[in-house]
Coordinates of C-alpha atoms and ligand atoms in Angstrom, one line a residue:
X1 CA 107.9 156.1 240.0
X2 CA 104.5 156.4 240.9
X3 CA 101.3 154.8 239.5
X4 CA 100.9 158.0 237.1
X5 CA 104.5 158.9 236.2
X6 CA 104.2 154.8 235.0
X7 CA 101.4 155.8 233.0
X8 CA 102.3 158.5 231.5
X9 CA 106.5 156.8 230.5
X10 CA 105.0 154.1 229.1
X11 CA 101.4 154.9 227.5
X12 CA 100.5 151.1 229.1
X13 CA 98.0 150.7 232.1
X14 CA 97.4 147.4 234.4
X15 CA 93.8 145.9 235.0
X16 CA 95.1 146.5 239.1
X17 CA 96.8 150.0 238.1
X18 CA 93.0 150.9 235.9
X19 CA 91.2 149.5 239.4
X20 CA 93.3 151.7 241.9
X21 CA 92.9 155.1 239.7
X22 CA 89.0 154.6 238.6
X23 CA 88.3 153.8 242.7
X24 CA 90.9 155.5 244.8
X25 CA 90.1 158.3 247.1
X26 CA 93.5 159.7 247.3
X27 CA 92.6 162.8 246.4
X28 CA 96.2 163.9 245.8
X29 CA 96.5 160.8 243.4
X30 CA 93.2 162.0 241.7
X31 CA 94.7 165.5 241.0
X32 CA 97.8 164.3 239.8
X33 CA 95.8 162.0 237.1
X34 CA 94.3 165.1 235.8
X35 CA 96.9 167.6 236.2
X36 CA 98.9 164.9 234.4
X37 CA 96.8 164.9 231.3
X38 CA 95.7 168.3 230.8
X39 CA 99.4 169.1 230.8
X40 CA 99.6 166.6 227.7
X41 CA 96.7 167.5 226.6
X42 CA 98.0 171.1 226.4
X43 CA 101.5 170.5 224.9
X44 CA 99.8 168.6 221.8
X45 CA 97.1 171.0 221.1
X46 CA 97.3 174.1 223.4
X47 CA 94.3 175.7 225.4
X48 CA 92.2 175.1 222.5
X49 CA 89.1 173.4 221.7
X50 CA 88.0 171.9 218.6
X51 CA 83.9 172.1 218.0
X52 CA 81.9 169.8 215.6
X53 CA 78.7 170.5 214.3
X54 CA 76.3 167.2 215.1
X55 CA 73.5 167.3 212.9
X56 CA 71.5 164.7 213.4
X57 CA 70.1 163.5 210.4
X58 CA 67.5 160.2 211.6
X59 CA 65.9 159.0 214.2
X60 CA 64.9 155.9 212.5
X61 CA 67.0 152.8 213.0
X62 CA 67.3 149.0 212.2
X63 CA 69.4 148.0 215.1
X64 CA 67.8 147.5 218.3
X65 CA 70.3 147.5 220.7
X66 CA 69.8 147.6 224.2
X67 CA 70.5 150.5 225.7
X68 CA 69.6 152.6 222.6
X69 CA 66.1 154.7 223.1
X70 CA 66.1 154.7 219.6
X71 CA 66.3 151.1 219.2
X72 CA 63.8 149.8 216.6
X73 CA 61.6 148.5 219.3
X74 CA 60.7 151.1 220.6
X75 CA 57.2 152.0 219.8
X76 CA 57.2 155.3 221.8
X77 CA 60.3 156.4 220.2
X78 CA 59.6 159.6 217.7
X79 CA 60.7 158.8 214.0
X80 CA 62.4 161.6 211.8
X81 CA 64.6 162.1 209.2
X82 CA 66.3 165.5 207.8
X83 CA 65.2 166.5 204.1
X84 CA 68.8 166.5 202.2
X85 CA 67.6 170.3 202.1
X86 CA 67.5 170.6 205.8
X87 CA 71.1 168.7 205.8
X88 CA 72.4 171.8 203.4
X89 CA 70.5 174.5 205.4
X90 CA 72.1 173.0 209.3
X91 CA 75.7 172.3 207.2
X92 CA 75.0 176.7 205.9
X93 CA 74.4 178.0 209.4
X94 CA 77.2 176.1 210.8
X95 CA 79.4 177.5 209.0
X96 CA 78.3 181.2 209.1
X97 CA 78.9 179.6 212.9
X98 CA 82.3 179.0 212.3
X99 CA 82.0 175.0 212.2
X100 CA 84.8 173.4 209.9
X101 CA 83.4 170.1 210.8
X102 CA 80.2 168.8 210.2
X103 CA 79.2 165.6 211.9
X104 CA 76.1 163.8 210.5
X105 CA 74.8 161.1 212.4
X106 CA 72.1 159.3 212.7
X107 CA 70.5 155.5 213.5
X108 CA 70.6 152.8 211.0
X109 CA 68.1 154.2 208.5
X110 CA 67.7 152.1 205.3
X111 CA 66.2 155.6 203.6
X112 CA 69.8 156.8 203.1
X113 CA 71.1 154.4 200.7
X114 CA 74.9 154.6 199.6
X115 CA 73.0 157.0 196.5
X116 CA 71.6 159.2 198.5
X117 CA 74.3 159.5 201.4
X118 CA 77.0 160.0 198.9
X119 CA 74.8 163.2 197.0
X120 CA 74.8 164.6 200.1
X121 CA 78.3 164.0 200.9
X122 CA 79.5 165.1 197.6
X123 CA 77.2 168.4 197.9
X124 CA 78.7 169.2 201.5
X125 CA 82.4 168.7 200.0
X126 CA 81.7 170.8 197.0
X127 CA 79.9 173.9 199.1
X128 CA 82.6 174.1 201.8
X129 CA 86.4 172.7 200.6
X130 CA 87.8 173.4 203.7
X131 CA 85.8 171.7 206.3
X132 CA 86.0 168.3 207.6
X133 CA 83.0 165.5 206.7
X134 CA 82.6 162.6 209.4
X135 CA 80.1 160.5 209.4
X136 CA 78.4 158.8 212.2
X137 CA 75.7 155.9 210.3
X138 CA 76.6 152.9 212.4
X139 CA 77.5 149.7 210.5
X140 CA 78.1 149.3 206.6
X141 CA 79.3 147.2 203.8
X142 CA 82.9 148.3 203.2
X143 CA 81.6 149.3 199.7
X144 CA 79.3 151.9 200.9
X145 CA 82.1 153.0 203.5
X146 CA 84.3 153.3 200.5
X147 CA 81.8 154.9 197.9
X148 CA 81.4 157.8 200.5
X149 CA 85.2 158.3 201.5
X150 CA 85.1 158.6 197.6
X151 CA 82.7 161.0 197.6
X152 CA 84.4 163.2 199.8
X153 CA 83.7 162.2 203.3
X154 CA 86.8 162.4 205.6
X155 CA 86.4 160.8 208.9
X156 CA 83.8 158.3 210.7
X157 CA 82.7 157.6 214.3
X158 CA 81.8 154.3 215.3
X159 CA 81.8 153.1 218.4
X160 CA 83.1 150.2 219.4
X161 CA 81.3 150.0 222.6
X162 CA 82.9 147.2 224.4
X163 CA 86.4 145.2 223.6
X164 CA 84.7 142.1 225.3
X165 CA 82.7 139.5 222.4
X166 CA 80.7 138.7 225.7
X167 CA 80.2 141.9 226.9
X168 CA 79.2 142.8 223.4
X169 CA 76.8 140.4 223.6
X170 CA 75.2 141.3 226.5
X171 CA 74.4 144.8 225.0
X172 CA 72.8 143.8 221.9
X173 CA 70.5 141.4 220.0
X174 CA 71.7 138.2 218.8
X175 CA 71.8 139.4 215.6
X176 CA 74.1 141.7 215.8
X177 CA 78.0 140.6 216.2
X178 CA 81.2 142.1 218.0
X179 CA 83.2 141.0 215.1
X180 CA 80.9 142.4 212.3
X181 CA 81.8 145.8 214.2
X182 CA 85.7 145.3 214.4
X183 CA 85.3 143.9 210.9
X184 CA 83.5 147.7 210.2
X185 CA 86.4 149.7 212.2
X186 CA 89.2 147.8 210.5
X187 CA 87.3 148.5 207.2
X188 CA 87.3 152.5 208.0
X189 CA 90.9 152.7 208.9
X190 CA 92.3 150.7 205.8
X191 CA 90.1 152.8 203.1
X192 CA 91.8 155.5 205.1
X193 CA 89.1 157.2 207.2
X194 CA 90.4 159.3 210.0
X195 CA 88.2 157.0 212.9
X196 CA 86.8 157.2 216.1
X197 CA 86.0 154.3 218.3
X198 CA 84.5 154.3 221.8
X199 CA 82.2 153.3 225.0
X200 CA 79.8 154.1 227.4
X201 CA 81.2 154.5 231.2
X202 CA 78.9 152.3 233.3
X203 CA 76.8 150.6 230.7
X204 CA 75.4 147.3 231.9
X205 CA 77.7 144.4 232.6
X206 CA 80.6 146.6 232.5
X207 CA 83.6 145.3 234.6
X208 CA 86.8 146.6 235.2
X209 CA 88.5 143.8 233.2
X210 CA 86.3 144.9 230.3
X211 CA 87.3 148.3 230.9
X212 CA 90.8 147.1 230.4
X213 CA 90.1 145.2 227.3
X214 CA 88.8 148.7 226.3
X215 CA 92.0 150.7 227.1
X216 CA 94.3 147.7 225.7
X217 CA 91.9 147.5 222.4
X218 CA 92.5 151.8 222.0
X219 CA 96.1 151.2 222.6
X220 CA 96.2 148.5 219.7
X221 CA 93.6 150.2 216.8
X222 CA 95.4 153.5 217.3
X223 CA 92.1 155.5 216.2
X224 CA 92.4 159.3 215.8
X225 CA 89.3 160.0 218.3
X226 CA 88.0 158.4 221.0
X227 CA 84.1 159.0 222.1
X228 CA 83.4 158.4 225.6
X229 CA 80.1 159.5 227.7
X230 CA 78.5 157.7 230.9
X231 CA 75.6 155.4 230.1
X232 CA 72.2 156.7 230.7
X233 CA 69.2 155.0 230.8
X234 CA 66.7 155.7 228.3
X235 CA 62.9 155.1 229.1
X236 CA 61.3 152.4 226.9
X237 CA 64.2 150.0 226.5
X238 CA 65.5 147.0 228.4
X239 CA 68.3 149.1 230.4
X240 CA 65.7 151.8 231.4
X241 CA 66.0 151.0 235.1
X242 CA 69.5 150.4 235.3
X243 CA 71.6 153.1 236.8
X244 CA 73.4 155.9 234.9
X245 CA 77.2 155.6 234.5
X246 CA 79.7 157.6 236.9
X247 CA 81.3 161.1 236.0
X248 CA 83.7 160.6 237.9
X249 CA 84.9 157.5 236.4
X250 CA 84.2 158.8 233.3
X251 CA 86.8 161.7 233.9
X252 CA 89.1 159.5 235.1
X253 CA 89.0 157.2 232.0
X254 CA 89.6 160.5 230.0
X255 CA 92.4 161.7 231.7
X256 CA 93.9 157.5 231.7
X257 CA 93.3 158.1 227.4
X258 CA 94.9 160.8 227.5
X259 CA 98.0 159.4 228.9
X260 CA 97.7 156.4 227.1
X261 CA 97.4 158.5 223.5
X262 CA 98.6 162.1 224.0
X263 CA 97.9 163.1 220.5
X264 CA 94.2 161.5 220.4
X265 CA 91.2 163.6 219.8
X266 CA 88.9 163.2 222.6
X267 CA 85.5 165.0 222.9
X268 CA 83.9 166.2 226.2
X269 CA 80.5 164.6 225.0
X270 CA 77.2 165.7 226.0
X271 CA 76.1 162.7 227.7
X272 CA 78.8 163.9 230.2
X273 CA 77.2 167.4 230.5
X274 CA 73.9 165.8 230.8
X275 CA 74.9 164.3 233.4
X276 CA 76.3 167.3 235.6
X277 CA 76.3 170.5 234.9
X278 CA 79.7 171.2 234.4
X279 CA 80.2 167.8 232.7
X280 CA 82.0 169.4 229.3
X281 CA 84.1 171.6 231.4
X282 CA 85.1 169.3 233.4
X283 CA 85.9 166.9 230.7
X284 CA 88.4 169.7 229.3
X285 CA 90.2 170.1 232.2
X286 CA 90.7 166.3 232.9
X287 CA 92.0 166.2 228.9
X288 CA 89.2 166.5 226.5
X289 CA 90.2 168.8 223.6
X290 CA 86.5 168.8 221.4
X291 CA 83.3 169.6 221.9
X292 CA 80.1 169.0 219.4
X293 CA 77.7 171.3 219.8
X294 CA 74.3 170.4 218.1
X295 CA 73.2 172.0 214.8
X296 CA 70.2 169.6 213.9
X297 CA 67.3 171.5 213.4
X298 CA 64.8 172.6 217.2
X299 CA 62.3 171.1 216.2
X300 CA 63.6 167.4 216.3
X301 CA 66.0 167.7 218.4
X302 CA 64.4 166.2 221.1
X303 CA 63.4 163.1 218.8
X304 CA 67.2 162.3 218.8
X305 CA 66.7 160.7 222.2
X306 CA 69.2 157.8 222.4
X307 CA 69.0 158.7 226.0
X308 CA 66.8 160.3 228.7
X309 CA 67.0 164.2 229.8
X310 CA 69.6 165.3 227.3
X311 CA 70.4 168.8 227.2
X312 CA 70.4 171.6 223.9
X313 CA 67.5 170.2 223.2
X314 CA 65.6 173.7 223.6
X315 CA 68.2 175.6 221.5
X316 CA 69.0 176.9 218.1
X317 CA 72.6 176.5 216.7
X318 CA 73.4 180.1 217.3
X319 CA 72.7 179.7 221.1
X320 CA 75.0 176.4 221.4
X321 CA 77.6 178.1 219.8
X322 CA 77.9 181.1 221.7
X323 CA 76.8 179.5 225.4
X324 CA 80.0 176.6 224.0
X325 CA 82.4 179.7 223.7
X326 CA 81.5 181.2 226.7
X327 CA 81.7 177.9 229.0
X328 CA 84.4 176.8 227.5
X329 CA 86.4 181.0 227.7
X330 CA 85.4 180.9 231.5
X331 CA 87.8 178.0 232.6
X332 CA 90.8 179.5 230.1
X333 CA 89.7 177.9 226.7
X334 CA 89.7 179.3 223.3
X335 CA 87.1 177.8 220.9
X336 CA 88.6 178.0 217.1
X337 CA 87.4 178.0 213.9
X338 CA 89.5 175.0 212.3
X339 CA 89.4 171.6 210.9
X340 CA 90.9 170.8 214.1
X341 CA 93.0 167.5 212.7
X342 CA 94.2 165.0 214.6
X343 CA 97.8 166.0 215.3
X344 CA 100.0 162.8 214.1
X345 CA 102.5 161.1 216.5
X346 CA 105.7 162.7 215.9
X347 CA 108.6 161.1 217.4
Ligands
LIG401 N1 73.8 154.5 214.9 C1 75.1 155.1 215.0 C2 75.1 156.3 216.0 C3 74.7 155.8 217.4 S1 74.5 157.1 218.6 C4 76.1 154.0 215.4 O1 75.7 152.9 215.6 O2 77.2 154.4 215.5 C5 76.1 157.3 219.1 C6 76.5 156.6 220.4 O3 75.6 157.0 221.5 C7 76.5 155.1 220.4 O4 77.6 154.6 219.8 C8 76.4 154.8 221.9 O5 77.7 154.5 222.5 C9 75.8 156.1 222.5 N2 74.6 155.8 223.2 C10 73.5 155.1 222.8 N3 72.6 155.0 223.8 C11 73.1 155.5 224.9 C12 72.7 155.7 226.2 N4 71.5 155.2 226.6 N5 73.5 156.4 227.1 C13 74.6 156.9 226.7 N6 75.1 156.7 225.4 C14 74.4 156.1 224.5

């Protein structure tokens, strides 16, 4: 049995076996990896693609973390947020779009108090029954995660961004804490949020024996979607010179997910396609099965800049939509019009 059959039979990966398939040059071994988990990828949910509208509701934010251009210490950073009548108008055009999901995320902006976020949660859920509410709004009390599961939202992304307490560390201010996170994602999943965790590919610091901690941390939380994109440095912040994370060991690492949860939700993000060209579609055919084209409003799009030279920024929701169905139609894909839920593990 080879390094990938191994894989694949028992959903584990070692720190040597992560090492060999993020560095090795066997090209055959490469292929294999990725033939390997598109073929999973395809017996769980089919040629099909699952889109999620991002609106992106503030660029204002608390946090200052370190990679983060929209870290609060960054006085060149341009400050926005939506009008809860801009929220409605992106959440109307998605889904004359055909978006089922609508993602709102944004930094850690005081403005939208657990009062205000759950009006405009409970508006979205009474307007459109049958999509899907995630929420990306970093870290909360586990009362104001709760108030807005009660008032209708369905499933949150937050990041995890590194396994490592030292690692962890290394990425963000003092003030903020590894364990406050876990504490957040643990909160999420017992108030019964469908949850996404995740990292950056080549942030700073990274090893491959945080990496691991990564894969082994995924394997243990179980979450229903996991968010991966390369780092890339953002003028303005500590991290700006450091060098951008690798695609190719960021397709890798989705393929090795892929193996290690076949039924996971795992987005093609557009950090990757920021990065290269073909990023997204790659990312599909290496075992992503989502995609989250933008729906914030043109005119702050560009404001949203957690990182330099991201792309969409120029476009209106109609064009993201249709150039997503056509990139995605030209390698064999079908872009639907669904919730697209996480498939539960059935034995
Ligand atoms: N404030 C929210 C949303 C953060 S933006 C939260 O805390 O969850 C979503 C993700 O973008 C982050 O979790 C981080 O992993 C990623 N990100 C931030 N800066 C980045 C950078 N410079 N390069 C790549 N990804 C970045």
């Amino acid at each position: 049995m080879n390094t990938i059959e191994h894989l694949s039979q028992t959903r584990n990966i070692t720190r040597e076996e992560l090492e060999l398939l993020l560095t090795t040059d066997d090209r055959e071994l490469v292929e294999q990896l990725r033939r390997t988990a598109r073929e999973v990828a395809d017996a769980v949910y089919g040629k099909r693609i699952f889109i999620r509208g991002l609106i992106e509701i503030s660029s204002h934010c608390k946090n200052d973390c370190l990679y983060c251009g929209l870290r609060r210490s960054n006085r060149s950073a341009v400050r926005y947020r939506l009008t809860e009548e801009q929220i409605y108008d992106c959440c109307a055009t998605g889904y004359r779009l055909g978006f089922r999901t609508f993602v709102m995320q944004g930094g850690e902006d005081g403005w939208f108090t657990d009062e205000r976020m759950c009006r405009i949660v409970s508006t979205v859920r009474r307007r459109y029954p049958d999509c899907a509410i995630t929420l990306s709004l970093g870290e909360r009390s586990r009362e104001s995660y709760q108030a807005l599961y009660d008032a209708g939202a369905n499933r949150y992304l937050l990041r995890h961004e590194t396994a490592s307490a030292t690692h962890y560390a290394q990425l963000h201010p003092a003030e903020m804490s590894w364990q406050h996170r876990m504490d957040c994602l643990q909160a999420l999943k017992e108030i019964g949020y469908q949850v996404g965790c995740g990292f950056m590919v080549g942030s700073p610091y990274q090893t491959f024996d945080t990496l691991y901690e990564d894969l082994q941390f995924i394997r243990r939380f179980e979450p229903q979607m996991v968010g991966i994109g390369p780092f890339i440095a953002a003028h303005d912040t500590p991290f700006a010179d450091q060098p951008n994370g690798k695609v190719t060991y960021t397709l890798r690492l989705l393929s090795i997910i892929r193996l290690l949860q076949p039924h996971v939700l795992l987005p093609a993000t557009t950090a990757l396609g920021t990065l290269h060209p073909q990023g997204r579609e790659q990312g599909i055919l290496h075992g992503a099965n989502v995609v989250m084209p933008n729906l914030s409003p043109r005119d702050h799009r560009k404001d949203y800049a957690i990182y330099d030279n991201k792309i969409c920024t120029g476009e209106e929701a109609a064009e993201c939509r249709a150039c997503t169905e056509a990139r995605f139609a030209r390698i064999g894909y079908e872009t639907v019009v669904d919730r697209g839920d996480y498939k539960p593990n059935t034995p």
